[in-house]
Amino acid sequence: MSDLAKAIVTVTDLVKRFGDNAAVDGVSFDILEGEVFGLLGPNGAGKTTAISMISCLLAPTSGEVIVDGASVTRDPRKVKCALGVVPQEIALYPTLTALENLRFWGRMYGLGGRLLEERVAEALETAGLADRARERIETYSGGMKRRINIAAGIMHHPRVLLMDEPTVGIDPQSRNHILETVKELNRRGMTVLYTSHYMEEVEFLCDRVGIIDHGKVIALGAIDELRRLVGDENVISVHLSELPAGVLDALRALPEVDSVTATAPADAAEADEEGAKPEVDETVMVQVLSKDSGTVIADVVSVLGRAGARILSVDVREPNLESVFLHLTGKSLRD
Ligand SMILES: Nc1ncnc2c1ncn2[C@@H]1O[C@H](COP(=O)(O)OP(=O)(O)O)[C@@H](O)[C@H]1O
Ligand SMILES: [Mg+2]
């Protein structure tokens, strides 16, 4: 992408208050034409509220959003034509087939006749579900529903696609399909705003990222620029069978250690679409940030050993977006 790429979405000092709570609290960023822009932040950070204002579903308390030259407050019809929206909640009729749902959404976007049928077929192809098109949505898995939800958002060939946490709580196969679909749509020229609390997805997909927490963008830039915010710190991840009491404080007391957090391994804590919890995983990932990469590992392992923790694996890495978030906020993305 050239440095001269122009902004297709401009968000300026955007605010949304619910009573005393500022869900979005003075957010500004640009999305450049042709890029995948990530909005990365934990649950409750304000991602859905921001997307709702960009897509004209929610009126801003103050601030402005311009999409393809049109203002969300003064010209919402033009904004809606330029946008495709894949909401966090599934927006499909369960008793209708996938084909019927897509025809419905296509008509909502003003498509009809042969063009509608072409676009429905194309969207089903993109979703990888052409062979299941005549089955009712209620028979679909959570991941398949999400793929149809994405298909519904792209039938009118929007210039910008807004995707709000499209992979939460679904099977790995559908997740991979969705990530590849985003890449493919972007290769074909679509600009994408992708929100997530999974740093791995954002690192895989995005050109530039805004990190959002408590309604504010706390860092903004290309992924390499953000990594540099952490400086020369290493991330030591230790997978433990369980977390002995007091062990985090003991790690924090080590002189070479800058910060420590503990989280459940990715996804284990999250229920899937049908509300079924994946098999119970009591293991814990402990992340330690340290400038030292020599003696600190031995010290960390020895503290954990003395506390009686069973270590399943140890991994040392360069900073990633998770460590950037940890560095800026002192907490983990999945807290
Ligand atoms: N309609 C609403 N009324 C009151 N509070 C809301 C409403 N929608 C969101 N919030 C609050 O705004 C904050 C941001 O929520 P949200 O935008 O959904 O975050 P995210 O999508 O990043 O998880 C949360 O504290 C949430 O409880
Ligand atoms: Mg949300």
mmCIF file of C-alpha atoms and ligand atoms in Angstrom:
data_model
loop_
_atom_site.group_PDB
_atom_site.id
_atom_site.type_symbol
_atom_site.label_atom_id
_atom_site.label_comp_id
_atom_site.label_asym_id
_atom_site.label_seq_id
_atom_site.Cartn_x
_atom_site.Cartn_y
_atom_site.Cartn_z
ATOM 1 C CA MET A 1 0.000 0.000 0.000
ATOM 2 C CA SER A 2 1.384 3.442 -0.876
ATOM 3 C CA ASP A 3 1.897 6.147 1.730
ATOM 4 C CA LEU A 4 -0.445 8.274 -0.328
ATOM 5 C CA ALA A 5 -3.420 5.970 0.191
ATOM 6 C CA LYS A 6 -6.368 8.118 1.130
ATOM 7 C CA ALA A 7 -8.701 7.725 4.064
ATOM 8 C CA ILE A 8 -12.055 6.162 3.204
ATOM 9 C CA VAL A 9 -13.296 6.338 6.807
ATOM 10 C CA THR A 10 -12.409 9.220 9.129
ATOM 11 C CA VAL A 11 -13.431 9.055 12.785
ATOM 12 C CA THR A 12 -12.905 12.295 14.722
ATOM 13 C CA ASP A 13 -13.329 12.798 18.492
ATOM 14 C CA LEU A 14 -16.153 10.296 18.563
ATOM 15 C CA VAL A 15 -18.029 10.048 21.877
ATOM 16 C CA LYS A 16 -20.976 7.913 23.018
ATOM 17 C CA ARG A 17 -22.283 8.245 26.555
ATOM 18 C CA PHE A 18 -24.790 5.941 28.211
ATOM 19 C CA GLY A 19 -25.734 7.951 31.295
ATOM 20 C CA ASP A 20 -22.467 8.604 33.132
ATOM 21 C CA ASN A 21 -20.589 5.898 31.266
ATOM 22 C CA ALA A 22 -18.617 6.977 28.176
ATOM 23 C CA ALA A 23 -18.616 3.732 26.160
ATOM 24 C CA VAL A 24 -16.630 5.545 23.436
ATOM 25 C CA ASP A 25 -14.648 8.427 24.860
ATOM 26 C CA GLY A 26 -13.033 10.654 22.231
ATOM 27 C CA VAL A 27 -11.902 8.171 19.583
ATOM 28 C CA SER A 28 -10.117 9.278 16.401
ATOM 29 C CA PHE A 29 -8.649 7.187 13.602
ATOM 30 C CA ASP A 30 -8.552 6.913 9.814
ATOM 31 C CA ILE A 31 -9.081 3.793 7.735
ATOM 32 C CA LEU A 32 -7.116 3.935 4.492
ATOM 33 C CA GLU A 33 -8.575 2.742 1.236
ATOM 34 C CA GLY A 34 -7.596 -0.879 0.590
ATOM 35 C CA GLU A 35 -6.360 -1.775 4.067
ATOM 36 C CA VAL A 36 -7.558 -4.103 6.804
ATOM 37 C CA PHE A 37 -7.756 -1.929 9.903
ATOM 38 C CA GLY A 38 -7.994 -3.681 13.270
ATOM 39 C CA LEU A 39 -9.707 -2.430 16.385
ATOM 40 C CA LEU A 40 -8.261 -4.585 19.153
ATOM 41 C CA GLY A 41 -9.535 -4.437 22.714
ATOM 42 C CA PRO A 42 -10.967 -6.498 25.564
ATOM 43 C CA ASN A 43 -14.664 -7.068 26.203
ATOM 44 C CA GLY A 44 -16.394 -3.815 27.119
ATOM 45 C CA ALA A 45 -13.724 -1.629 25.472
ATOM 46 C CA GLY A 46 -16.266 0.090 23.191
ATOM 47 C CA LYS A 47 -15.713 -1.750 19.886
ATOM 48 C CA THR A 48 -19.369 -2.564 19.160
ATOM 49 C CA THR A 49 -20.501 0.917 20.209
ATOM 50 C CA ALA A 50 -17.957 2.453 17.815
ATOM 51 C CA ILE A 51 -19.041 0.170 14.939
ATOM 52 C CA SER A 52 -22.692 0.992 15.659
ATOM 53 C CA MET A 53 -21.987 4.702 15.251
ATOM 54 C CA ILE A 54 -19.915 4.198 12.084
ATOM 55 C CA SER A 55 -22.777 2.169 10.583
ATOM 56 C CA CYS A 56 -25.468 4.746 11.585
ATOM 57 C CA LEU A 57 -27.239 2.395 14.017
ATOM 58 C CA LEU A 58 -26.435 4.626 16.976
ATOM 59 C CA ALA A 59 -26.231 8.443 17.019
ATOM 60 C CA PRO A 60 -22.957 9.833 18.425
ATOM 61 C CA THR A 61 -23.139 11.964 21.575
ATOM 62 C CA SER A 62 -20.512 14.116 19.837
ATOM 63 C CA GLY A 63 -17.825 13.862 17.208
ATOM 64 C CA GLU A 64 -17.982 12.939 13.543
ATOM 65 C CA VAL A 65 -17.592 9.973 11.220
ATOM 66 C CA ILE A 66 -17.123 10.424 7.467
ATOM 67 C CA VAL A 67 -17.470 7.345 5.232
ATOM 68 C CA ASP A 68 -16.576 7.714 1.555
ATOM 69 C CA GLY A 69 -17.135 11.482 1.801
ATOM 70 C CA ALA A 70 -20.515 11.286 3.586
ATOM 71 C CA SER A 71 -21.294 12.144 7.221
ATOM 72 C CA VAL A 72 -23.066 9.583 9.424
ATOM 73 C CA THR A 73 -25.190 12.352 10.933
ATOM 74 C CA ARG A 74 -25.987 14.411 7.825
ATOM 75 C CA ASP A 75 -26.016 11.779 5.075
ATOM 76 C CA PRO A 76 -26.645 8.344 6.629
ATOM 77 C CA ARG A 77 -28.208 6.939 3.442
ATOM 78 C CA LYS A 78 -25.017 7.483 1.486
ATOM 79 C CA VAL A 79 -22.955 6.025 4.325
ATOM 80 C CA LYS A 80 -25.116 2.888 4.413
ATOM 81 C CA CYS A 81 -24.656 2.340 0.657
ATOM 82 C CA ALA A 82 -20.868 2.384 1.038
ATOM 83 C CA LEU A 83 -20.869 -0.023 3.983
ATOM 84 C CA GLY A 84 -21.367 -3.710 4.540
ATOM 85 C CA VAL A 85 -21.921 -4.701 8.160
ATOM 86 C CA VAL A 86 -21.318 -8.057 9.813
ATOM 87 C CA PRO A 87 -22.754 -7.584 13.300
ATOM 88 C CA GLN A 88 -21.615 -9.394 16.429
ATOM 89 C CA GLU A 89 -25.108 -10.861 16.848
ATOM 90 C CA ILE A 90 -26.329 -13.221 14.133
ATOM 91 C CA ALA A 91 -28.902 -11.402 11.977
ATOM 92 C CA LEU A 92 -30.597 -14.297 10.166
ATOM 93 C CA TYR A 93 -34.071 -15.873 10.127
ATOM 94 C CA PRO A 94 -33.633 -19.360 11.634
ATOM 95 C CA THR A 95 -36.622 -20.985 9.906
ATOM 96 C CA LEU A 96 -35.645 -19.765 6.427
ATOM 97 C CA THR A 97 -32.956 -21.419 4.310
ATOM 98 C CA ALA A 98 -29.588 -19.769 3.707
ATOM 99 C CA LEU A 99 -30.715 -18.985 0.153
ATOM 100 C CA GLU A 100 -33.913 -17.298 1.383
ATOM 101 C CA ASN A 101 -32.012 -15.305 4.005
ATOM 102 C CA LEU A 102 -29.524 -14.042 1.439
ATOM 103 C CA ARG A 103 -32.287 -13.108 -1.021
ATOM 104 C CA PHE A 104 -33.960 -11.159 1.785
ATOM 105 C CA TRP A 105 -30.789 -9.244 2.638
ATOM 106 C CA GLY A 106 -30.000 -8.644 -1.031
ATOM 107 C CA ARG A 107 -33.421 -7.022 -1.539
ATOM 108 C CA MET A 108 -32.818 -4.878 1.562
ATOM 109 C CA TYR A 109 -29.753 -3.551 -0.235
ATOM 110 C CA GLY A 110 -31.811 -2.800 -3.344
ATOM 111 C CA LEU A 111 -30.784 -5.797 -5.458
ATOM 112 C CA GLY A 112 -33.306 -7.625 -7.631
ATOM 113 C CA GLY A 113 -33.775 -9.892 -10.649
ATOM 114 C CA ARG A 114 -30.756 -11.578 -12.195
ATOM 115 C CA LEU A 115 -28.255 -9.408 -10.359
ATOM 116 C CA LEU A 116 -29.726 -10.551 -7.036
ATOM 117 C CA GLU A 117 -29.429 -14.232 -8.024
ATOM 118 C CA GLU A 118 -25.839 -13.709 -9.207
ATOM 119 C CA ARG A 119 -24.845 -11.984 -5.993
ATOM 120 C CA VAL A 120 -26.546 -14.622 -3.827
ATOM 121 C CA ALA A 121 -24.649 -17.376 -5.684
ATOM 122 C CA GLU A 122 -21.386 -15.456 -5.376
ATOM 123 C CA ALA A 123 -21.900 -14.854 -1.634
ATOM 124 C CA LEU A 124 -22.685 -18.540 -1.026
ATOM 125 C CA GLU A 125 -19.501 -19.437 -2.890
ATOM 126 C CA THR A 126 -17.500 -17.013 -0.731
ATOM 127 C CA ALA A 127 -19.048 -18.543 2.411
ATOM 128 C CA GLY A 128 -18.127 -22.031 1.142
ATOM 129 C CA LEU A 129 -21.729 -23.157 1.708
ATOM 130 C CA ALA A 130 -23.216 -23.362 -1.780
ATOM 131 C CA ASP A 131 -24.025 -27.063 -1.261
ATOM 132 C CA ARG A 132 -25.992 -26.329 1.952
ATOM 133 C CA ALA A 133 -27.908 -23.331 0.568
ATOM 134 C CA ARG A 134 -31.322 -25.020 0.666
ATOM 135 C CA GLU A 135 -31.131 -26.031 4.317
ATOM 136 C CA ARG A 136 -32.737 -24.018 7.090
ATOM 137 C CA ILE A 137 -30.422 -21.764 9.119
ATOM 138 C CA GLU A 138 -31.550 -23.406 12.377
ATOM 139 C CA THR A 139 -29.829 -26.620 11.241
ATOM 140 C CA TYR A 140 -26.493 -24.795 10.786
ATOM 141 C CA SER A 141 -23.607 -24.810 13.270
ATOM 142 C CA GLY A 142 -22.597 -21.510 14.885
ATOM 143 C CA GLY A 143 -19.655 -21.196 12.521
ATOM 144 C CA MET A 144 -21.799 -21.779 9.423
ATOM 145 C CA LYS A 145 -24.297 -19.135 10.582
ATOM 146 C CA ARG A 146 -21.472 -16.660 10.917
ATOM 147 C CA ARG A 147 -20.256 -17.450 7.412
ATOM 148 C CA ILE A 148 -23.757 -16.770 6.051
ATOM 149 C CA ASN A 149 -23.878 -13.566 8.113
ATOM 150 C CA ILE A 150 -20.715 -12.441 6.331
ATOM 151 C CA ALA A 151 -22.193 -13.419 2.970
ATOM 152 C CA ALA A 152 -25.236 -11.244 3.770
ATOM 153 C CA GLY A 153 -22.960 -8.251 4.414
ATOM 154 C CA ILE A 154 -21.067 -8.355 1.102
ATOM 155 C CA MET A 155 -23.775 -8.974 -1.520
ATOM 156 C CA HIS A 156 -24.046 -5.323 -2.541
ATOM 157 C CA HIS A 157 -20.226 -5.127 -2.982
ATOM 158 C CA PRO A 158 -19.662 -2.481 -0.295
ATOM 159 C CA ARG A 159 -16.518 -0.351 -0.437
ATOM 160 C CA VAL A 160 -15.949 -0.881 3.283
ATOM 161 C CA LEU A 161 -16.833 -3.968 5.313
ATOM 162 C CA LEU A 162 -17.282 -3.625 9.092
ATOM 163 C CA MET A 163 -16.805 -6.924 10.941
ATOM 164 C CA ASP A 164 -17.518 -7.085 14.665
ATOM 165 C CA GLU A 165 -15.774 -10.032 16.356
ATOM 166 C CA PRO A 166 -16.840 -12.490 13.645
ATOM 167 C CA THR A 167 -15.022 -15.511 15.100
ATOM 168 C CA VAL A 168 -16.029 -15.508 18.771
ATOM 169 C CA GLY A 169 -17.184 -18.894 20.016
ATOM 170 C CA ILE A 170 -16.945 -20.903 16.784
ATOM 171 C CA ASP A 171 -15.102 -24.015 15.677
ATOM 172 C CA PRO A 172 -11.500 -23.690 14.408
ATOM 173 C CA GLN A 173 -12.430 -24.739 10.862
ATOM 174 C CA SER A 174 -15.004 -21.959 10.476
ATOM 175 C CA ARG A 175 -12.617 -19.522 12.116
ATOM 176 C CA ASN A 176 -9.906 -20.309 9.570
ATOM 177 C CA HIS A 177 -12.424 -20.038 6.757
ATOM 178 C CA ILE A 178 -13.504 -16.597 7.976
ATOM 179 C CA LEU A 179 -9.930 -15.338 8.327
ATOM 180 C CA GLU A 180 -9.103 -16.536 4.801
ATOM 181 C CA THR A 181 -12.316 -14.919 3.521
ATOM 182 C CA VAL A 182 -11.298 -11.565 4.981
ATOM 183 C CA LYS A 183 -7.896 -11.859 3.266
ATOM 184 C CA GLU A 184 -9.529 -12.767 -0.037
ATOM 185 C CA LEU A 185 -12.099 -9.935 0.095
ATOM 186 C CA ASN A 186 -9.262 -7.527 0.848
ATOM 187 C CA ARG A 187 -7.195 -8.892 -2.068
ATOM 188 C CA ARG A 188 -10.194 -8.169 -4.299
ATOM 189 C CA GLY A 189 -10.094 -4.537 -3.130
ATOM 190 C CA MET A 190 -12.451 -4.332 -0.160
ATOM 191 C CA THR A 191 -11.438 -2.135 2.774
ATOM 192 C CA VAL A 192 -12.146 -3.862 6.098
ATOM 193 C CA LEU A 193 -12.579 -2.738 9.702
ATOM 194 C CA TYR A 194 -12.085 -5.825 11.867
ATOM 195 C CA THR A 195 -12.718 -5.768 15.618
ATOM 196 C CA SER A 196 -11.438 -8.494 17.901
ATOM 197 C CA HIS A 197 -10.053 -9.302 21.319
ATOM 198 C CA TYR A 198 -7.824 -11.976 19.735
ATOM 199 C CA MET A 199 -4.432 -10.467 19.055
ATOM 200 C CA GLU A 200 -3.447 -13.452 16.870
ATOM 201 C CA GLU A 201 -6.243 -12.647 14.394
ATOM 202 C CA VAL A 202 -5.398 -8.970 14.288
ATOM 203 C CA GLU A 203 -1.693 -9.739 13.732
ATOM 204 C CA PHE A 204 -2.615 -12.149 10.934
ATOM 205 C CA LEU A 205 -5.077 -9.872 9.126
ATOM 206 C CA CYS A 206 -4.382 -6.234 9.741
ATOM 207 C CA ASP A 207 -2.159 -3.590 8.191
ATOM 208 C CA ARG A 208 -2.742 -1.068 10.957
ATOM 209 C CA VAL A 209 -4.313 -1.395 14.363
ATOM 210 C CA GLY A 210 -5.961 0.802 16.967
ATOM 211 C CA ILE A 211 -5.796 -0.632 20.470
ATOM 212 C CA ILE A 212 -8.897 0.378 22.424
ATOM 213 C CA ASP A 213 -9.540 0.191 26.166
ATOM 214 C CA HIS A 214 -12.224 1.895 28.284
ATOM 215 C CA GLY A 215 -13.508 3.799 25.245
ATOM 216 C CA LYS A 216 -10.145 5.318 24.314
ATOM 217 C CA VAL A 217 -7.635 4.459 21.589
ATOM 218 C CA ILE A 218 -4.463 3.987 23.600
ATOM 219 C CA ALA A 219 -2.177 3.125 20.664
ATOM 220 C CA LEU A 220 -2.496 3.418 16.903
ATOM 221 C CA GLY A 221 -0.213 2.368 14.088
ATOM 222 C CA ALA A 222 1.268 -0.424 11.992
ATOM 223 C CA ILE A 223 1.835 -3.636 13.946
ATOM 224 C CA ASP A 224 5.633 -3.222 13.891
ATOM 225 C CA GLU A 225 5.325 0.331 15.225
ATOM 226 C CA LEU A 226 3.144 -0.899 18.070
ATOM 227 C CA ARG A 227 5.570 -3.703 18.911
ATOM 228 C CA ARG A 228 8.299 -1.122 19.306
ATOM 229 C CA LEU A 229 6.267 0.508 22.113
ATOM 230 C CA VAL A 230 7.215 -2.449 24.274
ATOM 231 C CA GLY A 231 10.869 -1.714 23.571
ATOM 232 C CA ASP A 232 13.336 -4.535 23.977
ATOM 233 C CA GLU A 233 11.220 -6.622 26.343
ATOM 234 C CA ASN A 234 10.772 -10.342 25.902
ATOM 235 C CA VAL A 235 7.566 -12.195 26.596
ATOM 236 C CA ILE A 236 7.935 -15.390 28.602
ATOM 237 C CA SER A 237 4.788 -17.511 28.499
ATOM 238 C CA VAL A 238 4.528 -20.396 30.927
ATOM 239 C CA HIS A 239 1.690 -22.900 30.636
ATOM 240 C CA LEU A 240 0.819 -24.276 34.094
ATOM 241 C CA SER A 241 -1.506 -27.106 35.102
ATOM 242 C CA GLU A 242 -2.967 -24.746 37.730
ATOM 243 C CA LEU A 243 -2.132 -21.500 39.493
ATOM 244 C CA PRO A 244 -0.729 -21.895 43.036
ATOM 245 C CA ALA A 245 -1.750 -19.124 45.469
ATOM 246 C CA GLY A 246 0.657 -16.201 45.714
ATOM 247 C CA VAL A 247 2.793 -17.249 42.786
ATOM 248 C CA LEU A 248 2.092 -14.146 40.677
ATOM 249 C CA ASP A 249 3.292 -11.859 43.467
ATOM 250 C CA ALA A 250 6.395 -13.992 43.907
ATOM 251 C CA LEU A 251 7.139 -13.574 40.165
ATOM 252 C CA ARG A 252 6.527 -9.826 40.336
ATOM 253 C CA ALA A 253 9.071 -9.619 43.154
ATOM 254 C CA LEU A 254 11.864 -10.904 40.888
ATOM 255 C CA PRO A 255 14.219 -8.002 40.062
ATOM 256 C CA GLU A 256 14.367 -8.668 36.273
ATOM 257 C CA VAL A 257 10.570 -8.908 35.909
ATOM 258 C CA ASP A 258 8.602 -5.889 34.670
ATOM 259 C CA SER A 259 5.060 -7.268 34.690
ATOM 260 C CA VAL A 260 3.115 -10.493 35.126
ATOM 261 C CA THR A 261 -0.402 -11.588 34.127
ATOM 262 C CA ALA A 262 -2.306 -14.855 34.139
ATOM 263 C CA THR A 263 -5.086 -15.890 31.748
ATOM 264 C CA ALA A 264 -6.949 -18.972 30.714
ATOM 265 C CA PRO A 265 -5.495 -20.442 27.500
ATOM 266 C CA ALA A 266 -7.127 -18.896 24.416
ATOM 267 C CA ASP A 267 -10.782 -19.792 23.992
ATOM 268 C CA ALA A 268 -11.030 -22.283 26.830
ATOM 269 C CA ALA A 269 -13.162 -19.934 28.894
ATOM 270 C CA GLU A 270 -15.596 -19.052 26.137
ATOM 271 C CA ALA A 271 -18.834 -20.835 25.480
ATOM 272 C CA ASP A 272 -19.589 -21.630 21.844
ATOM 273 C CA GLU A 273 -22.616 -20.456 19.880
ATOM 274 C CA GLU A 274 -24.966 -23.053 21.340
ATOM 275 C CA GLY A 275 -23.896 -22.119 24.866
ATOM 276 C CA ALA A 276 -22.016 -25.381 25.410
ATOM 277 C CA LYS A 277 -18.741 -24.883 27.244
ATOM 278 C CA PRO A 278 -15.770 -26.574 25.630
ATOM 279 C CA GLU A 279 -14.193 -29.248 27.824
ATOM 280 C CA VAL A 280 -13.075 -27.763 31.129
ATOM 281 C CA ASP A 281 -9.499 -26.563 31.018
ATOM 282 C CA GLU A 282 -8.123 -25.526 34.398
ATOM 283 C CA THR A 283 -4.679 -24.762 33.025
ATOM 284 C CA VAL A 284 -3.294 -21.241 33.116
ATOM 285 C CA MET A 285 -1.007 -19.184 30.876
ATOM 286 C CA VAL A 286 1.295 -16.905 32.858
ATOM 287 C CA GLN A 287 2.947 -14.119 30.881
ATOM 288 C CA VAL A 288 6.053 -12.399 32.170
ATOM 289 C CA LEU A 289 7.591 -9.322 30.527
ATOM 290 C CA SER A 290 11.300 -8.829 31.062
ATOM 291 C CA LYS A 291 14.175 -7.032 29.352
ATOM 292 C CA ASP A 292 16.469 -9.836 30.469
ATOM 293 C CA SER A 293 16.293 -13.065 28.518
ATOM 294 C CA GLY A 294 19.172 -14.914 30.170
ATOM 295 C CA THR A 295 18.790 -15.537 33.889
ATOM 296 C CA VAL A 296 15.146 -14.560 34.180
ATOM 297 C CA ILE A 297 13.864 -17.821 32.701
ATOM 298 C CA ALA A 298 15.718 -19.868 35.293
ATOM 299 C CA ASP A 299 14.421 -17.570 38.044
ATOM 300 C CA VAL A 300 10.825 -17.811 36.819
ATOM 301 C CA VAL A 301 10.993 -21.591 36.581
ATOM 302 C CA SER A 302 12.519 -21.850 40.040
ATOM 303 C CA VAL A 303 9.823 -19.628 41.636
ATOM 304 C CA LEU A 304 7.131 -21.728 39.974
ATOM 305 C CA GLY A 305 8.823 -24.975 41.035
ATOM 306 C CA ARG A 306 9.043 -23.874 44.673
ATOM 307 C CA ALA A 307 5.355 -22.938 44.605
ATOM 308 C CA GLY A 308 4.553 -26.478 43.480
ATOM 309 C CA ALA A 309 3.276 -25.561 40.007
ATOM 310 C CA ARG A 310 3.439 -28.172 37.265
ATOM 311 C CA ILE A 311 4.928 -26.535 34.159
ATOM 312 C CA LEU A 312 3.465 -27.811 30.868
ATOM 313 C CA SER A 313 5.539 -25.581 28.583
ATOM 314 C CA VAL A 314 7.744 -22.491 28.511
ATOM 315 C CA ASP A 315 7.997 -20.197 25.534
ATOM 316 C CA VAL A 316 10.057 -17.029 24.997
ATOM 317 C CA ARG A 317 9.116 -14.565 22.276
ATOM 318 C CA GLU A 318 9.578 -11.109 20.918
ATOM 319 C CA PRO A 319 6.770 -8.715 21.854
ATOM 320 C CA ASN A 320 3.377 -9.245 20.202
ATOM 321 C CA LEU A 321 0.178 -7.198 20.401
ATOM 322 C CA GLU A 322 -0.763 -8.957 23.623
ATOM 323 C CA SER A 323 2.454 -7.706 25.233
ATOM 324 C CA VAL A 324 1.830 -4.227 23.811
ATOM 325 C CA PHE A 325 -1.551 -4.237 25.552
ATOM 326 C CA LEU A 326 -0.008 -5.563 28.745
ATOM 327 C CA HIS A 327 2.721 -2.916 28.570
ATOM 328 C CA LEU A 328 0.200 -0.082 28.095
ATOM 329 C CA THR A 329 -2.504 -1.176 30.553
ATOM 330 C CA GLY A 330 -0.882 -3.625 32.977
ATOM 331 C CA LYS A 331 -3.584 -6.190 32.181
ATOM 332 C CA SER A 332 -4.283 -8.929 29.672
ATOM 333 C CA LEU A 333 -6.642 -8.664 26.683
ATOM 334 C CA ARG A 334 -8.694 -11.545 28.059
ATOM 335 C CA ASP A 335 -8.948 -10.424 31.694
HETATM 336 N N1 LIG B 1 -27.076 0.274 25.053
HETATM 337 C C1 LIG B 1 -26.237 0.407 26.098
HETATM 338 N N2 LIG B 1 -26.635 0.971 27.245
HETATM 339 C C2 LIG B 1 -25.783 1.139 28.282
HETATM 340 N N3 LIG B 1 -24.493 0.772 28.260
HETATM 341 C C3 LIG B 1 -24.021 0.201 27.146
HETATM 342 C C4 LIG B 1 -24.859 -0.024 26.007
HETATM 343 N N4 LIG B 1 -24.127 -0.605 25.030
HETATM 344 C C5 LIG B 1 -22.882 -0.758 25.556
HETATM 345 N N5 LIG B 1 -22.821 -0.283 26.808
HETATM 346 C C6 LIG B 1 -21.604 -0.256 27.661
HETATM 347 O O1 LIG B 1 -20.588 0.380 26.938
HETATM 348 C C7 LIG B 1 -19.329 -0.237 27.151
HETATM 349 C C8 LIG B 1 -18.743 -0.693 25.828
HETATM 350 O O2 LIG B 1 -19.527 -1.767 25.326
HETATM 351 P P1 LIG B 1 -19.268 -2.392 23.881
HETATM 352 O O3 LIG B 1 -19.183 -1.298 22.871
HETATM 353 O O4 LIG B 1 -20.293 -3.426 23.661
HETATM 354 O O5 LIG B 1 -17.821 -3.045 24.080
HETATM 355 P P2 LIG B 1 -17.080 -4.195 23.225
HETATM 356 O O6 LIG B 1 -17.821 -4.354 21.950
HETATM 357 O O7 LIG B 1 -15.686 -3.681 23.036
HETATM 358 O O8 LIG B 1 -17.097 -5.423 24.064
HETATM 359 C C9 LIG B 1 -19.591 -1.372 28.146
HETATM 360 O O9 LIG B 1 -19.285 -0.885 29.419
HETATM 361 C C10 LIG B 1 -21.058 -1.632 27.966
HETATM 362 O O10 LIG B 1 -21.606 -2.151 29.154
HETATM 363 MG MG MG B 2 -18.641 -6.042 21.131
#
